[in-house]
Amino acid sequence: MPHRMDSEERKAVIAIYPGSFDPVTNGHLDLIERGSTIFDRLIVAIAQNLEKDPLFAVKERVDMLEAVTYNWKNVEVDVFDGLLMDYAREKNALVVLRGIRAVSDYEYELQMAMMNRKIEPQIETVFMMPAIQYSYLSSRLVKELARLGGPVKDLVPVLVEERLRARVK
Ligand code: PNS
């Protein structure tokens, strides 16, 4: 009989969704939802100590992400430091999930995925596309809009909208 992978044999697939999440947007949430339906466990991992100058402290980003992902029982929020591949190994993850919005994202994402594969060939990068209405959305633009008093409704969860308003006023 040919070898069959039934659900008892199959390893639970743990995926890491890494990023800055400064702050989490509806585009991130769209990807988290897609990831949570495919993977057994999805760890949303906030990178700390990036060279960027963040608007929100890591703790604030964790709080916001935890609040807005509360309903997905297989999604958790964590923070990591150092190399993503070291962290993914430590978590026994098989997959790194990244979102691709437009062709322009691809070059950087491909470079990162290939470098990560060189560091750890056992871990796969999986790309997913968000819904079309989020294809132009980024945390950077959301912050700029908020700073200049533009509308961020529908781009971020209500909680994030409130925190943004309080932060930039
Ligand atoms: O949301 P971002 O800023 O596009 O996320 C980038 C992130 C955090 C995924 C990337 O910078 C990263 O993985 N940093 C951890 C350090 C690391 O492993 N660098 C080597 C990547 S090839």
Coordinates of N, CA and C and ligand atoms in Angstrom, one line a residue:
M1 N 0.8 -1.2 0.0 CA 0.0 0.0 0.0 C 0.9 1.3 0.0
P2 N 0.5 2.2 -0.8 CA 1.4 3.4 -0.8 C 1.3 4.1 0.5
H3 N 2.4 4.8 0.8 CA 2.5 5.5 2.1 C 1.5 6.6 2.1
R4 N 0.7 6.7 3.2 CA -0.3 7.7 3.3 C -0.1 8.6 4.6
M5 N -0.1 9.9 4.4 CA 0.0 10.8 5.5 C -1.4 11.0 6.1
D6 N -1.7 10.3 7.2 CA -3.0 10.7 7.7 C -2.8 11.7 8.9
S7 N -3.9 12.2 9.4 CA -3.8 13.3 10.3 C -3.0 13.0 11.6
E8 N -3.0 11.7 11.9 CA -2.2 11.3 13.1 C -0.7 11.3 12.9
E9 N -0.3 11.1 11.7 CA 1.1 11.1 11.4 C 1.7 12.5 11.1
R10 N 0.8 13.3 10.6 CA 1.2 14.6 10.2 C 1.7 15.5 11.4
K11 N 2.8 16.1 11.2 CA 3.3 17.0 12.2 C 2.5 18.3 12.2
A12 N 2.2 18.8 13.4 CA 1.5 20.1 13.4 C 2.4 21.2 12.8
V13 N 1.9 21.9 11.9 CA 2.7 22.9 11.2 C 2.7 24.3 11.9
I14 N 3.8 24.7 12.4 CA 4.0 25.9 13.1 C 4.5 27.0 12.2
A15 N 3.9 28.1 12.0 CA 4.3 29.1 11.2 C 4.6 30.4 12.0
I16 N 5.7 31.1 11.6 CA 6.0 32.4 12.2 C 5.7 33.5 11.2
Y17 N 5.0 34.5 11.7 CA 4.7 35.6 10.8 C 5.4 36.8 11.4
P18 N 6.7 37.1 10.9 CA 7.5 38.1 11.5 C 7.3 39.5 10.9
G19 N 7.6 40.5 11.7 CA 7.5 41.9 11.1 C 7.7 42.9 12.2
S20 N 7.6 44.2 11.8 CA 7.7 45.3 12.7 C 6.4 45.6 13.4
F21 N 5.3 45.5 12.7 CA 3.9 45.7 13.2 C 3.9 47.0 14.0
D22 N 4.4 48.1 13.3 CA 4.4 49.4 14.0 C 3.6 50.4 13.3
P23 N 2.2 50.4 13.4 CA 1.4 49.4 14.1 C 0.8 48.3 13.2
V24 N 0.1 47.4 13.8 CA -0.6 46.4 13.1 C -1.7 47.1 12.2
T25 N -1.8 46.6 11.0 CA -2.8 47.2 10.1 C -3.9 46.1 9.7
N26 N -4.9 46.5 9.0 CA -5.9 45.6 8.6 C -5.3 44.6 7.5
G27 N -4.3 45.1 6.8 CA -3.6 44.2 5.9 C -2.9 43.0 6.6
H28 N -2.2 43.4 7.8 CA -1.6 42.3 8.6 C -2.7 41.3 9.1
L29 N -3.8 41.9 9.5 CA -4.9 41.0 10.1 C -5.4 40.1 9.0
D30 N -5.5 40.6 7.8 CA -6.0 39.8 6.7 C -5.1 38.6 6.5
L31 N -3.8 38.9 6.6 CA -2.8 37.8 6.4 C -2.8 36.8 7.6
I32 N -3.0 37.4 8.8 CA -3.1 36.5 10.0 C -4.3 35.6 9.8
E33 N -5.4 36.1 9.4 CA -6.6 35.3 9.2 C -6.3 34.2 8.2
R34 N -5.7 34.5 7.1 CA -5.4 33.5 6.0 C -4.4 32.5 6.6
G35 N -3.4 33.0 7.3 CA -2.4 32.0 7.8 C -3.0 31.1 8.9
S36 N -3.9 31.6 9.7 CA -4.5 30.8 10.8 C -5.4 29.7 10.3
T37 N -5.9 29.9 9.1 CA -6.7 28.8 8.5 C -5.9 27.7 7.9
I38 N -4.7 28.0 7.5 CA -3.8 27.0 6.8 C -2.9 26.3 7.8
F39 N -2.3 27.1 8.7 CA -1.3 26.5 9.6 C -2.0 26.1 11.0
D40 N -1.4 25.1 11.6 CA -1.9 24.6 12.9 C -1.7 25.7 14.0
R41 N -0.5 26.3 14.0 CA -0.2 27.4 14.9 C 0.5 28.5 14.2
L42 N 0.0 29.7 14.5 CA 0.7 30.9 13.9 C 1.2 31.8 14.9
I43 N 2.5 32.0 14.9 CA 3.1 32.9 15.9 C 3.4 34.2 15.2
V44 N 2.8 35.3 15.6 CA 3.0 36.6 15.1 C 4.2 37.1 15.9
A45 N 5.3 37.3 15.3 CA 6.6 37.6 16.0 C 7.1 39.1 15.7
I46 N 7.1 39.9 16.7 CA 7.5 41.3 16.5 C 9.0 41.3 16.7
A47 N 9.7 41.9 15.7 CA 11.1 42.0 15.7 C 11.5 43.2 16.6
Q48 N 12.4 43.0 17.5 CA 12.8 44.1 18.3 C 14.3 44.5 18.0
N49 N 14.7 45.6 18.3 CA 16.0 46.1 18.0 C 16.3 46.2 16.5
L50 N 15.3 46.5 15.7 CA 15.6 46.8 14.3 C 16.1 48.3 14.3
E51 N 16.8 48.6 13.3 CA 17.4 50.0 13.3 C 16.4 51.1 13.1
K52 N 15.1 50.7 12.8 CA 14.1 51.7 12.6 C 13.8 52.5 13.9
D53 N 13.2 53.7 13.7 CA 12.8 54.5 14.9 C 11.3 54.3 15.0
P54 N 10.9 53.4 15.9 CA 9.5 53.0 15.9 C 8.6 54.1 16.6
L55 N 7.3 54.1 16.2 CA 6.3 55.0 16.8 C 5.8 54.4 18.1
F56 N 5.7 53.1 18.1 CA 5.1 52.4 19.3 C 6.2 51.5 19.9
A57 N 6.3 51.5 21.2 CA 7.3 50.6 21.9 C 6.8 49.2 21.6
V58 N 7.8 48.2 21.8 CA 7.4 46.8 21.5 C 6.2 46.4 22.4
K59 N 6.3 46.8 23.6 CA 5.2 46.4 24.6 C 3.8 46.9 24.1
E60 N 3.8 48.1 23.5 CA 2.5 48.6 23.0 C 2.1 47.8 21.7
R61 N 3.1 47.5 20.9 CA 2.7 46.7 19.7 C 2.2 45.3 20.1
V62 N 2.8 44.7 21.1 CA 2.3 43.4 21.6 C 0.9 43.6 22.1
D63 N 0.6 44.6 22.9 CA -0.7 44.8 23.5 C -1.8 44.9 22.4
M64 N -1.4 45.7 21.4 CA -2.4 45.9 20.3 C -2.6 44.6 19.5
L65 N -1.5 43.9 19.2 CA -1.7 42.7 18.4 C -2.5 41.6 19.2
E66 N -2.2 41.6 20.5 CA -2.9 40.6 21.3 C -4.4 40.9 21.3
A67 N -4.7 42.1 21.5 CA -6.1 42.5 21.5 C -6.8 42.2 20.2
V68 N -6.2 42.5 19.1 CA -6.9 42.3 17.8 C -6.8 40.9 17.3
T69 N -6.0 40.0 17.9 CA -6.0 38.6 17.4 C -6.6 37.7 18.4
Y70 N -7.2 38.2 19.4 CA -7.8 37.4 20.5 C -8.7 36.3 20.1
N71 N -9.5 36.6 19.0 CA -10.5 35.6 18.6 C -9.9 34.4 17.9
W72 N -8.7 34.4 17.4 CA -8.1 33.3 16.7 C -7.3 32.5 17.8
K73 N -7.8 31.3 18.1 CA -7.3 30.5 19.2 C -5.9 29.9 18.8
N74 N -5.6 29.7 17.5 CA -4.3 29.2 17.2 C -3.2 30.2 16.8
V75 N -3.6 31.5 17.2 CA -2.6 32.6 16.9 C -2.1 33.1 18.2
E76 N -0.8 33.3 18.3 CA -0.2 33.9 19.5 C 0.8 35.0 19.1
V77 N 1.1 35.8 20.0 CA 1.9 37.0 19.8 C 3.2 36.9 20.6
D78 N 4.3 37.1 20.0 CA 5.6 37.0 20.7 C 6.6 38.1 20.2
V79 N 7.7 38.2 20.8 CA 8.7 39.1 20.4 C 10.0 38.4 20.2
F80 N 10.8 38.7 19.2 CA 12.1 38.1 19.0 C 13.2 39.1 18.8
D81 N 14.4 38.6 19.0 CA 15.6 39.4 18.9 C 16.6 38.6 18.1
G82 N 17.4 39.3 17.4 CA 18.5 38.5 16.6 C 17.9 37.9 15.4
L83 N 18.6 36.8 15.0 CA 18.2 36.2 13.7 C 16.9 35.5 13.7
L84 N 16.1 35.8 12.6 CA 14.8 35.2 12.5 C 14.9 33.7 12.5
M85 N 15.9 33.2 11.8 CA 16.0 31.7 11.6 C 16.4 31.0 12.9
D86 N 17.1 31.7 13.8 CA 17.4 31.1 15.1 C 16.1 31.0 15.9
Y87 N 15.3 32.1 15.8 CA 14.1 32.1 16.6 C 13.1 31.0 16.0
A88 N 13.0 30.9 14.7 CA 12.1 29.9 14.1 C 12.5 28.5 14.5
R89 N 13.8 28.2 14.5 CA 14.3 26.9 15.0 C 13.9 26.7 16.4
E90 N 14.1 27.7 17.2 CA 13.8 27.6 18.7 C 12.3 27.2 18.9
K91 N 11.5 27.7 17.9 CA 10.0 27.5 18.0 C 9.5 26.3 17.3
N92 N 10.5 25.5 16.7 CA 10.2 24.4 15.9 C 9.3 24.7 14.7
A93 N 9.4 25.9 14.2 CA 8.6 26.3 13.0 C 9.1 25.7 11.7
L94 N 8.1 25.3 10.9 CA 8.5 24.8 9.5 C 8.4 25.9 8.5
V95 N 7.6 27.0 8.9 CA 7.3 28.0 7.9 C 7.5 29.4 8.4
V96 N 7.9 30.3 7.5 CA 7.9 31.7 7.8 C 6.9 32.3 6.8
L97 N 5.9 33.0 7.3 CA 4.9 33.6 6.5 C 5.2 35.1 6.2
R98 N 5.1 35.5 4.9 CA 5.3 36.9 4.6 C 4.2 37.3 3.6
G99 N 3.8 38.5 3.7 CA 2.8 39.0 2.8 C 3.5 39.7 1.6
I100 N 2.9 39.5 0.4 CA 3.4 40.3 -0.8 C 2.2 41.0 -1.3
R101 N 2.3 42.4 -1.4 CA 1.2 43.2 -1.8 C 1.3 43.4 -3.3
A102 N 2.5 43.8 -3.8 CA 2.6 44.1 -5.2 C 4.0 43.6 -5.6
V103 N 4.2 43.7 -7.0 CA 5.5 43.1 -7.5 C 6.7 43.8 -6.8
S104 N 6.5 45.1 -6.5 CA 7.6 45.8 -5.9 C 8.1 45.2 -4.5
D105 N 7.2 44.5 -3.8 CA 7.6 43.8 -2.6 C 8.5 42.6 -2.9
Y106 N 8.4 42.1 -4.1 CA 8.9 40.8 -4.4 C 10.4 40.7 -4.3
E107 N 11.1 41.7 -4.8 CA 12.5 41.7 -4.8 C 13.2 41.6 -3.4
Y108 N 12.7 42.4 -2.6 CA 13.2 42.4 -1.2 C 12.9 41.1 -0.5
E109 N 11.6 40.7 -0.7 CA 11.1 39.5 0.0 C 11.9 38.2 -0.5
L110 N 12.2 38.2 -1.8 CA 12.9 37.1 -2.4 C 14.3 37.0 -1.8
Q111 N 14.9 38.2 -1.7 CA 16.3 38.3 -1.2 C 16.3 37.8 0.3
M112 N 15.3 38.2 1.0 CA 15.3 37.8 2.4 C 15.0 36.3 2.5
A113 N 14.1 35.8 1.7 CA 13.7 34.4 1.7 C 14.9 33.5 1.4
M114 N 15.7 33.9 0.4 CA 16.8 33.2 -0.1 C 17.9 33.2 1.0
M115 N 18.1 34.3 1.6 CA 19.1 34.4 2.7 C 18.7 33.5 3.8
N116 N 17.5 33.6 4.2 CA 17.0 32.7 5.3 C 17.1 31.2 4.9
R117 N 16.9 30.9 3.7 CA 17.0 29.5 3.3 C 18.5 29.0 3.4
K118 N 19.4 30.0 3.1 CA 20.8 29.6 3.2 C 21.2 29.4 4.6
I119 N 20.6 30.2 5.5 CA 20.9 30.0 6.9 C 20.2 28.7 7.5
E120 N 19.0 28.4 7.0 CA 18.3 27.3 7.5 C 17.4 26.7 6.4
P121 N 18.0 25.7 5.7 CA 17.3 25.1 4.5 C 16.0 24.4 4.9
Q122 N 15.8 24.0 6.1 CA 14.6 23.2 6.5 C 13.4 24.0 6.7
I123 N 13.6 25.4 6.7 CA 12.4 26.2 7.0 C 12.0 26.9 5.7
E124 N 10.7 26.8 5.3 CA 10.2 27.4 4.1 C 9.6 28.7 4.3
T125 N 9.9 29.7 3.4 CA 9.1 30.9 3.4 C 7.9 30.7 2.5
V126 N 6.7 31.1 3.0 CA 5.5 31.0 2.3 C 4.9 32.4 2.1
F127 N 4.7 32.8 0.9 CA 4.1 34.1 0.6 C 2.6 34.0 0.4
M128 N 1.9 35.0 1.0 CA 0.5 35.1 0.8 C 0.1 36.5 0.4
M129 N -0.9 36.6 -0.4 CA -1.4 38.0 -0.9 C -2.6 38.4 0.0
P130 N -2.5 39.6 0.5 CA -3.7 40.1 1.2 C -4.8 40.4 0.2
A131 N -6.0 40.7 0.7 CA -7.2 41.1 -0.1 C -6.8 42.4 -0.9
I132 N -7.3 42.5 -2.0 CA -6.9 43.6 -3.0 C -7.0 45.0 -2.3
Q133 N -8.0 45.2 -1.4 CA -8.2 46.5 -0.8 C -7.1 46.9 0.1
Y134 N -6.2 45.9 0.5 CA -5.1 46.2 1.3 C -3.7 46.2 0.6
S135 N -3.8 46.2 -0.8 CA -2.6 46.0 -1.5 C -1.8 47.3 -1.6
Y136 N -2.3 48.4 -1.1 CA -1.6 49.7 -1.1 C -1.3 50.1 0.3
L137 N -1.6 49.3 1.3 CA -1.6 49.7 2.7 C -0.2 49.3 3.3
S138 N 0.3 50.2 4.1 CA 1.5 49.9 4.9 C 1.5 50.6 6.2
S139 N 2.2 50.1 7.2 CA 2.3 50.8 8.5 C 2.9 52.2 8.3
R140 N 3.9 52.3 7.4 CA 4.6 53.6 7.2 C 3.6 54.6 6.7
L141 N 2.8 54.3 5.7 CA 1.8 55.2 5.2 C 0.7 55.6 6.2
V142 N 0.3 54.6 7.0 CA -0.7 54.8 8.0 C -0.2 55.8 9.0
K143 N 1.1 55.7 9.4 CA 1.7 56.6 10.4 C 1.7 58.0 9.8
E144 N 2.1 58.1 8.5 CA 2.2 59.4 7.9 C 0.8 60.1 7.8
L145 N -0.2 59.3 7.4 CA -1.6 59.8 7.4 C -2.0 60.3 8.7
A146 N -1.7 59.5 9.8 CA -2.2 59.9 11.1 C -1.5 61.2 11.5
R147 N -0.2 61.3 11.3 CA 0.6 62.5 11.6 C 0.0 63.7 11.0
L148 N -0.5 63.6 9.7 CA -0.9 64.7 8.9 C -2.4 64.9 9.1
G149 N -3.1 64.1 10.0 CA -4.5 64.3 10.2 C -5.4 63.7 9.2
G150 N -4.8 62.8 8.4 CA -5.6 62.1 7.3 C -6.5 61.0 7.9
P151 N -7.4 60.4 7.1 CA -8.3 59.3 7.6 C -7.6 58.0 7.6
V152 N -7.6 57.3 8.8 CA -7.0 55.9 8.8 C -8.1 54.9 9.1
K153 N -9.3 55.4 9.1 CA -10.5 54.4 9.3 C -10.5 53.4 8.2
D154 N -10.8 52.2 8.5 CA -10.8 51.1 7.5 C -9.4 50.5 7.2
L155 N -8.4 51.3 7.6 CA -7.0 50.8 7.3 C -6.4 50.1 8.5
V156 N -6.8 50.4 9.7 CA -6.3 49.8 10.9 C -7.5 49.5 11.8
P157 N -7.4 48.5 12.8 CA -8.5 48.3 13.7 C -8.8 49.5 14.5
V158 N -10.0 49.6 15.1 CA -10.4 50.8 15.8 C -9.5 51.1 17.0
L159 N -9.1 50.0 17.7 CA -8.1 50.2 18.8 C -6.8 50.9 18.4
V160 N -6.3 50.5 17.2 CA -5.1 51.1 16.7 C -5.3 52.5 16.3
E161 N -6.5 52.8 15.7 CA -6.9 54.1 15.3 C -6.8 55.1 16.5
E162 N -7.4 54.6 17.6 CA -7.4 55.4 18.8 C -6.0 55.7 19.4
R163 N -5.2 54.6 19.4 CA -3.8 54.7 19.9 C -3.0 55.7 19.0
L164 N -3.2 55.6 17.7 CA -2.5 56.5 16.7 C -2.9 57.9 17.0
R165 N -4.2 58.1 17.2 CA -4.7 59.5 17.4 C -4.1 60.1 18.7
A166 N -4.0 59.3 19.7 CA -3.5 59.7 21.0 C -2.0 60.0 20.8
R167 N -1.3 59.2 20.1 CA 0.1 59.3 19.9 C 0.6 60.5 19.2
V168 N -0.2 60.9 18.1 CA 0.3 61.9 17.2 C -0.3 63.3 17.6
K169 N -1.2 63.4 18.5 CA -1.8 64.7 18.8 C -0.9 65.6 19.5
Ligands
PNS1 O1 7.7 44.3 8.8 P1 9.1 44.3 8.2 O2 9.9 45.5 8.8 O3 9.2 44.2 6.7 O4 9.8 42.9 8.8 C1 11.2 42.7 8.5 C2 11.7 41.5 9.4 C3 11.5 41.8 10.8 C4 10.9 40.2 9.0 C5 13.2 41.3 9.0 O5 13.9 42.4 9.1 C6 13.9 40.2 9.9 O6 13.6 39.0 9.8 N1 14.7 40.7 10.9 C7 15.3 39.8 11.9 C8 16.9 39.8 11.6 C9 17.2 38.8 10.6 O7 17.0 37.6 10.7 N2 17.8 39.3 9.5 C10 18.2 38.5 8.3 C11 17.1 38.4 7.3 S1 17.7 37.7 5.8

